[in-house]
Coordinates of C-alpha atoms and ligand atoms in Angstrom, one line a residue:
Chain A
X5 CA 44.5 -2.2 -66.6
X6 CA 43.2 0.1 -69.3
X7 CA 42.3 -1.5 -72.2
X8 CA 39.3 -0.7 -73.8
X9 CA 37.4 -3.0 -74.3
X10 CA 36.5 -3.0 -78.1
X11 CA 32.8 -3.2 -79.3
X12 CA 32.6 -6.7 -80.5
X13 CA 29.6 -7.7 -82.1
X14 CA 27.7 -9.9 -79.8
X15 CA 28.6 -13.5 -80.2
X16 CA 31.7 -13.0 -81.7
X17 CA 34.3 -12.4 -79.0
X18 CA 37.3 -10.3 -79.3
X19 CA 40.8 -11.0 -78.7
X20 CA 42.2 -11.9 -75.0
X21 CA 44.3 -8.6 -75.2
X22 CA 45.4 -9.1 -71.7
X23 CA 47.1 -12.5 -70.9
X24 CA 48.6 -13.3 -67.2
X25 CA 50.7 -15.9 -66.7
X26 CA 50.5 -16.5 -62.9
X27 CA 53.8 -18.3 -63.3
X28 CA 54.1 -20.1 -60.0
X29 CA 52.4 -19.9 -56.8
X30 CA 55.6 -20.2 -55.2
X31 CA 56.5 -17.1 -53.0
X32 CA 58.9 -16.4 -50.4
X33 CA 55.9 -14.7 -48.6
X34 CA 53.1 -15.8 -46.8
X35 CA 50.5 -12.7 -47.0
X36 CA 47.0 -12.9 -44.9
X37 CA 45.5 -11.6 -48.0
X38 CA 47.3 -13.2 -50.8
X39 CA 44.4 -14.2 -53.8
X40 CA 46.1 -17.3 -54.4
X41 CA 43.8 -20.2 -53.8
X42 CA 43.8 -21.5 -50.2
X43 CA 44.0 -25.3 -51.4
X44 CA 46.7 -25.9 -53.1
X45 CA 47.1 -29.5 -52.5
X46 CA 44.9 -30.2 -55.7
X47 CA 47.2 -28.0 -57.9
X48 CA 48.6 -29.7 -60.9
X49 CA 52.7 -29.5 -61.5
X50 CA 53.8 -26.3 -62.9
X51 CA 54.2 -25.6 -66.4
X52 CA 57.4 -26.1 -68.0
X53 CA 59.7 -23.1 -70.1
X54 CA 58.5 -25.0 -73.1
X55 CA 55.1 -25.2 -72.3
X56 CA 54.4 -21.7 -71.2
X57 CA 56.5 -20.8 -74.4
X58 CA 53.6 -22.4 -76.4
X59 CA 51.1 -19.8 -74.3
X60 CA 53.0 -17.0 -75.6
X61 CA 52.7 -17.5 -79.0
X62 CA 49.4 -19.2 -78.9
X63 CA 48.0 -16.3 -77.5
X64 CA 49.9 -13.8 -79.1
X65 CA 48.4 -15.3 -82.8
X66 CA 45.3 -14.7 -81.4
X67 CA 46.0 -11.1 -80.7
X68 CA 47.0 -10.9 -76.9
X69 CA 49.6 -7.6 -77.0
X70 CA 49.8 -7.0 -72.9
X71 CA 51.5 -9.5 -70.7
X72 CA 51.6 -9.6 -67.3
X73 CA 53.9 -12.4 -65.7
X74 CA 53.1 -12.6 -61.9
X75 CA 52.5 -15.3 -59.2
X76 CA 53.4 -16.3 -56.3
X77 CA 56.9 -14.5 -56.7
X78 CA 57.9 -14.9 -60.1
X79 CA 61.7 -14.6 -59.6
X80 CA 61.8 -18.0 -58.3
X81 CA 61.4 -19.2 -61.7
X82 CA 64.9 -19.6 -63.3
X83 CA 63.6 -19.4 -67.1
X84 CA 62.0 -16.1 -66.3
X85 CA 64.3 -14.2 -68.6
X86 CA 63.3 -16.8 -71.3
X87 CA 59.9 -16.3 -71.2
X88 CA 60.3 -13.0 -71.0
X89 CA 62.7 -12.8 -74.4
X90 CA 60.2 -14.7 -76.0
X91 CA 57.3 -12.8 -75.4
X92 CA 58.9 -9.4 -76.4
X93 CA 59.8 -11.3 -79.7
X94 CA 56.6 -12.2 -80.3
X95 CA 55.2 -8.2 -80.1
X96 CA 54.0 -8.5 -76.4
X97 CA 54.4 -5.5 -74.3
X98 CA 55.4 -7.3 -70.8
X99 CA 54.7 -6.5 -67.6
X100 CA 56.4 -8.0 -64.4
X101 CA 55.0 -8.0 -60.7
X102 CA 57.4 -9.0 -58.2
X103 CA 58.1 -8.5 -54.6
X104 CA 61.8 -7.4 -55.2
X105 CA 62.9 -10.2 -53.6
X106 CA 65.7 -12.3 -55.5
X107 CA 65.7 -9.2 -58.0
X108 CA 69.9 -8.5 -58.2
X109 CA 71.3 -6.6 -60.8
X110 CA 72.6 -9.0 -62.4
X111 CA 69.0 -10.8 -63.1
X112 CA 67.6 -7.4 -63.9
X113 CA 70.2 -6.1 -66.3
X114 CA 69.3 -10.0 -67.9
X115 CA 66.0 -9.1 -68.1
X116 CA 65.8 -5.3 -69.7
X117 CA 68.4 -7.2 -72.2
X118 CA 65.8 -9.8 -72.7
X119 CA 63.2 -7.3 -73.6
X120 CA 61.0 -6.4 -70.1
X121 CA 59.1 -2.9 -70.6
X122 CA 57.7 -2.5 -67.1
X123 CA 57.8 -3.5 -63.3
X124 CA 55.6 -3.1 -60.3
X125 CA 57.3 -3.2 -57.3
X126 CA 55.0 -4.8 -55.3
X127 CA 54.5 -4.6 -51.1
X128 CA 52.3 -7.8 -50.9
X129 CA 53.2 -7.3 -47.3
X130 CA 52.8 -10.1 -44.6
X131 CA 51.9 -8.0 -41.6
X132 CA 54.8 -8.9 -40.6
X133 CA 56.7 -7.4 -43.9
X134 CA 55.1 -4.5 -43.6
X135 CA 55.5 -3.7 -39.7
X136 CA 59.7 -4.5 -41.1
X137 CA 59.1 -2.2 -43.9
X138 CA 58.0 0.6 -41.3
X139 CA 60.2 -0.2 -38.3
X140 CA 63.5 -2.1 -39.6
X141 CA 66.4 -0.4 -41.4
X142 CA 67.6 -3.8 -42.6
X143 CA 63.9 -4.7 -45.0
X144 CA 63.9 -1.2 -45.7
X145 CA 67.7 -0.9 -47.5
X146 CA 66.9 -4.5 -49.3
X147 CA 63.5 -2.6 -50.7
X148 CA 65.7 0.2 -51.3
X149 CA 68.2 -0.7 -52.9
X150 CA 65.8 -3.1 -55.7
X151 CA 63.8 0.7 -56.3
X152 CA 67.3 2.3 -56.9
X153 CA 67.9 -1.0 -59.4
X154 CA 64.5 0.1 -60.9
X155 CA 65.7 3.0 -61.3
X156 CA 68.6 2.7 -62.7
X157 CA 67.5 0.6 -65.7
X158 CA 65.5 3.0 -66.5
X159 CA 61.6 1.7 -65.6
X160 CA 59.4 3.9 -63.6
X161 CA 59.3 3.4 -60.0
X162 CA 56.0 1.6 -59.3
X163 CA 55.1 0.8 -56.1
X164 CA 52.3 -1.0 -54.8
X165 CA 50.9 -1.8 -51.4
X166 CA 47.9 -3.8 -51.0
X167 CA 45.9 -1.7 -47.8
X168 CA 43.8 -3.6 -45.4
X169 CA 42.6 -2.4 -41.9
X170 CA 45.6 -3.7 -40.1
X171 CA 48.2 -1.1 -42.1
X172 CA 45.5 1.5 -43.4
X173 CA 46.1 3.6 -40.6
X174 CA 49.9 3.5 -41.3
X175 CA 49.5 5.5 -45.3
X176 CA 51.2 8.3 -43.9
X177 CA 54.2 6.2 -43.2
X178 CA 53.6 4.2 -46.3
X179 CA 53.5 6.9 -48.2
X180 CA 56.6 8.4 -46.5
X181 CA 58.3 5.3 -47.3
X182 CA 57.4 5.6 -50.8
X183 CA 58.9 8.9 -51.4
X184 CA 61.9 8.2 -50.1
X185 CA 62.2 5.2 -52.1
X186 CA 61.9 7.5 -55.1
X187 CA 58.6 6.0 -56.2
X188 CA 56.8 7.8 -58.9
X189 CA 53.7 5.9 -59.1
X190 CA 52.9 4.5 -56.0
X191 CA 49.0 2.4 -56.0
X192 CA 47.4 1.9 -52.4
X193 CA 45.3 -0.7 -53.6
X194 CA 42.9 -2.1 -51.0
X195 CA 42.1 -5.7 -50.3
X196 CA 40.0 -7.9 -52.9
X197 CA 38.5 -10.3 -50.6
X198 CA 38.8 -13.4 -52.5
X199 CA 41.3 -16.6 -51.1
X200 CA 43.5 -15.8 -47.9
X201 CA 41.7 -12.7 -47.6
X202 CA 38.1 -13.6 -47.4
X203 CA 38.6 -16.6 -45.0
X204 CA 40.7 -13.4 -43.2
X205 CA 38.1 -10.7 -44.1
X206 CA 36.8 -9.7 -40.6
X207 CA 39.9 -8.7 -39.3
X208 CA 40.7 -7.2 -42.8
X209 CA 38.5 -5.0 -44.0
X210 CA 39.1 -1.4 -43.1
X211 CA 36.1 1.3 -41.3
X212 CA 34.2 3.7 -42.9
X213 CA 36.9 5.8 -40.4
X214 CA 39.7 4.6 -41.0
X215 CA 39.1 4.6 -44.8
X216 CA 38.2 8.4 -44.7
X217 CA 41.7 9.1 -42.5
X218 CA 43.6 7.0 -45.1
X219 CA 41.7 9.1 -48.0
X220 CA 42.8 12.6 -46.4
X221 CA 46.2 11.1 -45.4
X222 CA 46.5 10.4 -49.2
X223 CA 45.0 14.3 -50.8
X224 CA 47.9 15.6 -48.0
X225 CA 50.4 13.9 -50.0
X226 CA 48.8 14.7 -53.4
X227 CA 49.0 18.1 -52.6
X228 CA 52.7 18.5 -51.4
X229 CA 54.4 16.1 -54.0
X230 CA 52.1 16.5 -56.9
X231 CA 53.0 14.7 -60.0
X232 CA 56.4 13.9 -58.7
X233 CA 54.3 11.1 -56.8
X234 CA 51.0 9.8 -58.4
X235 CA 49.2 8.3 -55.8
X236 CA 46.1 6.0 -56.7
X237 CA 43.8 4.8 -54.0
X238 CA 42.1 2.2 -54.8
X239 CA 38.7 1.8 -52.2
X240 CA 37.2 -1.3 -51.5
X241 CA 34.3 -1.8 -53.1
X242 CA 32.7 -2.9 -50.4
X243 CA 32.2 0.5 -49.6
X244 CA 30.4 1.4 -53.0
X245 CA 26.8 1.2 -54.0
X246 CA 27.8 0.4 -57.5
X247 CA 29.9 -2.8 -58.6
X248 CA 33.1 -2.6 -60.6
X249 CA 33.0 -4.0 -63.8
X250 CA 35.0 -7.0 -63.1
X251 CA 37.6 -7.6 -65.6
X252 CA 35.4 -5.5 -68.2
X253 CA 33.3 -8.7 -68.6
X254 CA 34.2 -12.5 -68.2
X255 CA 35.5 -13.5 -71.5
X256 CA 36.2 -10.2 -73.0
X257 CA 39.3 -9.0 -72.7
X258 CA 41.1 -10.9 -70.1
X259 CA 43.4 -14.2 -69.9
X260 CA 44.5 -15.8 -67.0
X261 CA 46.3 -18.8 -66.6
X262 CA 47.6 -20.4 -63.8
X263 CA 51.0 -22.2 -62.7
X264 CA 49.2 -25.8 -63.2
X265 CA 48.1 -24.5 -66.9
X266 CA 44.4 -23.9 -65.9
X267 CA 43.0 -20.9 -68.1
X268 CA 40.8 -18.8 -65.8
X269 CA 38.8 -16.2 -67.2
X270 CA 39.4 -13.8 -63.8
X271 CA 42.1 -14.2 -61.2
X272 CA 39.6 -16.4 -58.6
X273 CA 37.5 -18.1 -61.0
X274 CA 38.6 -21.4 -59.2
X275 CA 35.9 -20.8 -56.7
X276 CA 33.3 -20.6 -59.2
X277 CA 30.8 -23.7 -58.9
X278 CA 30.0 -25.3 -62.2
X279 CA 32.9 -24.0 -64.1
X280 CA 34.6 -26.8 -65.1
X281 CA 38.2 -25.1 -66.1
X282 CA 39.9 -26.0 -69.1
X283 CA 43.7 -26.6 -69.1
X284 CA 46.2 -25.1 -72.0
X285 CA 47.7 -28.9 -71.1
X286 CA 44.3 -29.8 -73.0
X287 CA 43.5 -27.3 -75.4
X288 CA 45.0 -24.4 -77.2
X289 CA 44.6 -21.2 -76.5
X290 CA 42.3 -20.3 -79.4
X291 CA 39.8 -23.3 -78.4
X292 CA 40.2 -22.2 -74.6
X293 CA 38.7 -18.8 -75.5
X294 CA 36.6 -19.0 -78.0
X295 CA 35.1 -22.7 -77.7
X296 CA 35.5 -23.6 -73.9
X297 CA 32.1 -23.8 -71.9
X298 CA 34.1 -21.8 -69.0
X299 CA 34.9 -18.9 -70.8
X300 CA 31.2 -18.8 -72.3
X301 CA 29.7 -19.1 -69.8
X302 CA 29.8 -15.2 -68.6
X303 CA 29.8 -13.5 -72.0
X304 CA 26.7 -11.7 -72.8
X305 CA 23.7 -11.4 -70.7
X306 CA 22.0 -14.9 -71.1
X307 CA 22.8 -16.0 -67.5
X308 CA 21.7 -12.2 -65.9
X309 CA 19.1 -12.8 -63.1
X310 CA 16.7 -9.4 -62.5
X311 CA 17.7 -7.1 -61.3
X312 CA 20.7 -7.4 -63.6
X313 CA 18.9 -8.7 -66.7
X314 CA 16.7 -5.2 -67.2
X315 CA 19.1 -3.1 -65.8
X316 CA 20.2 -0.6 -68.1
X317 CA 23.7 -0.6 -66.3
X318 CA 24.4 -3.9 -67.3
X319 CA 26.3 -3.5 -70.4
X320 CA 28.5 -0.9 -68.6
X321 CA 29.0 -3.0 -65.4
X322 CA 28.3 -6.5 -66.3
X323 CA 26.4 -6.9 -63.1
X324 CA 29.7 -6.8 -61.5
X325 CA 32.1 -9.6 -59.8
X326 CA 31.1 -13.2 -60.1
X327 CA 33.3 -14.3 -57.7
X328 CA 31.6 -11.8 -55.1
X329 CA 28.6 -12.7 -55.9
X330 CA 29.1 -16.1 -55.4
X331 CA 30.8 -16.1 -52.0
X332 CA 28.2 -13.6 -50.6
X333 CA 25.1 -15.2 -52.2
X334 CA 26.0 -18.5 -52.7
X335 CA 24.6 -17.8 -56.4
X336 CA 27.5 -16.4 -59.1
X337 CA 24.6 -15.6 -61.2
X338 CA 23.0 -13.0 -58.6
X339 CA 23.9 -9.1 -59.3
X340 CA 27.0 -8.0 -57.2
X341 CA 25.4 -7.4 -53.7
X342 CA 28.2 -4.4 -53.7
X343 CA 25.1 -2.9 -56.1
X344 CA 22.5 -0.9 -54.2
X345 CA 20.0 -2.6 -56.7
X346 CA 21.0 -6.4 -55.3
X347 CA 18.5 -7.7 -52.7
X348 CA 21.7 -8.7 -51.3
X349 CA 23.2 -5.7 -50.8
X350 CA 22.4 -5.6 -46.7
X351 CA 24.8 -8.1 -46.4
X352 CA 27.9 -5.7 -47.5
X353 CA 26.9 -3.1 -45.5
X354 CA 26.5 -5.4 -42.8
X355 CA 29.9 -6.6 -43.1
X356 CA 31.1 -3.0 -43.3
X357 CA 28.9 -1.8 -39.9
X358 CA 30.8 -5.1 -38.4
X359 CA 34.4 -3.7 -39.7
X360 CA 33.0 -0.2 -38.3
X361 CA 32.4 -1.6 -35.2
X362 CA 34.9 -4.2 -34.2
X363 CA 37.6 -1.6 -35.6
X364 CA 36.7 1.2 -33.2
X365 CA 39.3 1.7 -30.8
X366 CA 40.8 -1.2 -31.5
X367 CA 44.4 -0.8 -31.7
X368 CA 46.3 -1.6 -35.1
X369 CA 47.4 -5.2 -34.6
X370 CA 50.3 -5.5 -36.5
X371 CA 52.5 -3.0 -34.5
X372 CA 51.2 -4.4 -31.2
X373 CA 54.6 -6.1 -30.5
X374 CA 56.8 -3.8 -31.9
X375 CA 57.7 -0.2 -31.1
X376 CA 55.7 2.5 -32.7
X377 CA 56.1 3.2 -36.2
X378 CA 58.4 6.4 -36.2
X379 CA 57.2 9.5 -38.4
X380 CA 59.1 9.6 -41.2
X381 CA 61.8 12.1 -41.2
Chain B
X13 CA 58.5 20.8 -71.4
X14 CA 55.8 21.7 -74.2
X15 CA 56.9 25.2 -74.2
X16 CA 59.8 24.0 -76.9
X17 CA 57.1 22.9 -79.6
X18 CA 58.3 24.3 -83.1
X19 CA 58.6 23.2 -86.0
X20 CA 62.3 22.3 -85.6
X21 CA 60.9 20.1 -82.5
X22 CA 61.9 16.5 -83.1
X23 CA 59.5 14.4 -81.1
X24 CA 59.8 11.1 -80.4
X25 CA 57.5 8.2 -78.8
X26 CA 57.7 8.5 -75.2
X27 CA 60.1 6.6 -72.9
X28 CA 57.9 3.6 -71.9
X29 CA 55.8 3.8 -74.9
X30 CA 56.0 1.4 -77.7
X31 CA 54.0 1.5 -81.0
X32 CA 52.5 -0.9 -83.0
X33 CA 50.7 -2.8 -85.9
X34 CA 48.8 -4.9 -85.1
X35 CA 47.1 -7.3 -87.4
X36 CA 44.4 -8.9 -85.6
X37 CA 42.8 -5.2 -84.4
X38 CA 43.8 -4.0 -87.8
X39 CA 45.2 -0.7 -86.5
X40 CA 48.1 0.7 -84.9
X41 CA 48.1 0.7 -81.2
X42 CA 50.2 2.7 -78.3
X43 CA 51.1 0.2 -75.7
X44 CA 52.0 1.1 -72.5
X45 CA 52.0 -0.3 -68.5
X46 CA 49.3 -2.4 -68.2
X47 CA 47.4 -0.4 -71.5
X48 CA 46.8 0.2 -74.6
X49 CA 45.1 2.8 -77.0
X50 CA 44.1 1.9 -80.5
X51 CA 45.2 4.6 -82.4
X52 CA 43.3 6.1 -86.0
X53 CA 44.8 5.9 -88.7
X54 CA 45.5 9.8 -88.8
X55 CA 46.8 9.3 -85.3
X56 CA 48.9 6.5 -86.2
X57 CA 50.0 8.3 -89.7
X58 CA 51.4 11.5 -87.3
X59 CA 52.8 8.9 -84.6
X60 CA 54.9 6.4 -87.0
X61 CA 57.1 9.1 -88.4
X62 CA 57.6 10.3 -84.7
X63 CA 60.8 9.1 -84.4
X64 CA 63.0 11.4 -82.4
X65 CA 65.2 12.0 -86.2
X66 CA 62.4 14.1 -88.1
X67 CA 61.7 17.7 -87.1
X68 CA 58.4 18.2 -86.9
X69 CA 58.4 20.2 -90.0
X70 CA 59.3 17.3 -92.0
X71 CA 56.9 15.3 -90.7
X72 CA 54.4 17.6 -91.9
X73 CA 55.3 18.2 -95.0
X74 CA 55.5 14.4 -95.6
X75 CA 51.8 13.9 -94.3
X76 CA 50.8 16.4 -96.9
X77 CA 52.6 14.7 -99.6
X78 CA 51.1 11.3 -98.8
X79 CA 48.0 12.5 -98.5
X80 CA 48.5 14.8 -101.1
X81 CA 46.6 17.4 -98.9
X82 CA 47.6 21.5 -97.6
X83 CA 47.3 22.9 -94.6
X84 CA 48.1 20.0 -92.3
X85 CA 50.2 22.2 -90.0
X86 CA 47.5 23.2 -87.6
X87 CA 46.5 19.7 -87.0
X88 CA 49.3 17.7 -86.1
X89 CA 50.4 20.7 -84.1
X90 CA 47.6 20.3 -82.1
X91 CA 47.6 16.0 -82.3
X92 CA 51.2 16.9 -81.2
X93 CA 50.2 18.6 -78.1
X94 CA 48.0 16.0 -76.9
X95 CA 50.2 13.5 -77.4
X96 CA 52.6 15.6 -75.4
X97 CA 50.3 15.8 -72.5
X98 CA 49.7 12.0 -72.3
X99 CA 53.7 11.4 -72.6
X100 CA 53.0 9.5 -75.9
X101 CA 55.5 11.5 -77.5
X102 CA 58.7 13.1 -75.9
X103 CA 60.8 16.1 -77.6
X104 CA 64.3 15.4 -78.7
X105 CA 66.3 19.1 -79.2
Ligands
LIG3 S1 49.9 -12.2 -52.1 FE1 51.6 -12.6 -53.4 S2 53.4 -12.1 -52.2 FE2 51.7 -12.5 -50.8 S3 51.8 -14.7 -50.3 FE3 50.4 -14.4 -52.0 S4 51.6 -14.7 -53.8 FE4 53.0 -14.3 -52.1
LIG4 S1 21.5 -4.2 -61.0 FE1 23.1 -5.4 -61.9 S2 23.5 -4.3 -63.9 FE2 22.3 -2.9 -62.6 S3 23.8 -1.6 -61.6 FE3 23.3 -3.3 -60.2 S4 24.9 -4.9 -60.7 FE4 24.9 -3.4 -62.4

């Protein structure tokens, strides 16, 4: 995402440009690293056509102008096409994230009709997906033949694979895959360890190795293809000594809600302590963001601890991920420990001298099974 | 594909692309996957009246009437380019 984020005066927030619907958590998948929440047993119903409808515009009066509709798999939501029509009516520019799966032509000829700018063809992989992507015909022609949909109606062919350290040593093949499937854009985006993935963390995160054979596996491909193939690596941060700036800021740009209604200033907010969550089955939109405690609570530089607070990075970085933060510190009001700066920050690179470690020689799991992945040809 | 710039050029907003007022930013912006650019309002004055039907000398000599200005040429050529580069425009022959 690439929205600037505008220079509001302090106090008065801007717009929530970017709005996600995370329309169900429903997915035909079951990925070791999906973000979704790992309890889902509290999860309210999902919201109905009429009341994510009432999102759309809500949010769009406010000023929200990119939408991205994602879950779970949104294709298992029959009123996708409505939602769709109606945001495009109401001025949004819409985005869709979908594994391909359940995407015939039929659907997707529904859905350019109905007004869908983009979609990102997404390779949540299982393992198990992905080891099928790489050695089976069969999952390979079904992904296939959706890019060749993709392509036919005229989107760009974005791919995406999420990279962990069970497939990072397969980007060659990946990538191979990727080309053949015609894919212009194509992001290797590597874990974010929140959910499924950082109960599953140990066994995901990639080596300092590995990272650096997937980064020159990567400039090979650059250099052959050029910009008939974009390729964006994504590293894990967990390798950086400087945070990201998390959605540009809590409460700044960014809009999430999720299939239950609750509006969730980044994806993983859930795990947030002391956030009580407000619900668009409660509130509008406009009193959600601008009024709600949750979405508050982040904005400006009121709840920075040192060294955040008299850092002169922090209006740039924000002080980093909450969420990361939180799960490594135990306080969501501590800097990043990704940051150099963090007194915490021995406890990343101690999880990355663990991944180093317990990764060396190790054999890629996911193809232990299965016959070698074959070079691509 | 930016050798063909003339002034008979008819460029267009580019495939993928979409323009915009909008009211709560009080600008014109350039939407696009997953982004957006707020645009100036020169930027936006050049961009609106890229519609893949005007050549580009038209255009120009419409920016100078509405802004009752001379010389414009130069400058949209080169807004033009840019906008070439980053795909927010595409040239219809
Ligand atoms: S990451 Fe996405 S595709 Fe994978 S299980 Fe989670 S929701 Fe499904
Ligand atoms: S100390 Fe805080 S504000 Fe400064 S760079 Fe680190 S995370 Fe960012």
């Amino acid at each position: 995402m690439s929205i600037a984020a505008h220079g509001a005066p302090p106090g008065r927030p801007g717009p929530p440009l970017w709005l996600l619907l995370e329309l169900t958590y429903r997915c035909p998948l079951h990925c070791v690293f999906c973000y979704n929440p790992t309890d889902m047993s509290h999860l309210g119903r999902e919201l109905d056509t009429g009341e994510w409808l009432r999102v759309l515009r809500e949010a769009r009066a406010l000023g929200a102008v990119q939408l991205g509709l994602s879950g779970g798999e949104p294709l298992v939501r029959d009123d996708l096409t409505a939602i769709v029509a109606e945001a495009h009516r109401l001025g949004f520019y819409t985005n869709l994230t979908t594994s391909g799966i359940g995407l015939t032509e039929e659907r997707l000829a529904a859905l350019k009709e109905a007004g869908l700018d983009h979609i990102q063809l997404s390779f949540q992989d299982s393992t198990r997906a992905m080891n099928d992507f790489l050695s089976s015909t069969r999952t390979f022609d079904v992904k296939s033949r959706v890019a060749a949909l993709i392509r036919k109606y005229r989107y760009p062919m974005v791919l995406n694979v999420v990279i962990h350290r069970l497939n990072i040593d397969h980007v060659e093949e990946i990538l191979a895959m990727a080309e053949r499937l015609g894919a212009e854009y194509v992001e290797l985006a590597n874990t974010q360890y929140y959910g499924w993935a950082w109960l599953n963390r140990a066994r995901l995160l990639p080596s300092r190795e590995q990272l650096r054979r997937a980064e020159e596996s990567t400039r090979r491909f650059r250099e052959r293809l050029g910009s008939r193939m974009r390729i964006f690596f994504v590293v894990p941060d967990y390798f950086e000594t400087r945070p990201k700036p998390c959605m540009k800021g809590l409460g700044r740009i960014f809009l999430a809600i999720s299939p239950d209604g609750v509006a969730l200033p980044c994806h993983a907010a859930r795990m947030l302590p002391g956030l009580s969550l407000p619900s668009v089955r409660e509130a509008s939109i406009g009193s959600i963001w601008y009024d709600s405690p949750a979405f508050n609570y982040y904005r400006g530089e009121e709840w920075m601890k040192e060294p955040c607070r008299s850092c002169p990075q922090r209006s740039q970085d924000f002080g980093g991920c909450r969420c990361q933060a939180f799960l490594l510190t135990g306080d969501a009001a501590n800097a990043d420990p990704v940051c150099a700066l963090s007194p915490h920050h021995h406890l990343v690179t101690r999880i990355v001298e663990q991944a180093a470690s317990e990764a060396d020689g190790e054999h890629p799991l996911i193809f232990r099974d299965h016959r070698a992945p074959r070079a691509a040809g | 594909m930016m050798e063909g710039l003339s002034e008979t050029s008819r460029p267009a907003i580019g495939h993928g692309f979409r323009l915009q007022w909008e009211s709560v930013q009080d600008a014109h912006v350039l939407l696009y996957p997953e982004g957006m650019v707020k645009l100036n309002p020169s930027a936006a004055a050049i961009l609106t009246r890229c519609d893949g039907l005007r050549m580009l000398a038209d255009i120009i000599s419409d920016l100078e009437r509405t802004y009752s200005a001379e010389g414009l040429g130069e400058d949209v050529l080169a807004f033009v380019r840019l906008a070439l580069e980053r795909n927010w425009l595409e040239l219809r022959q």
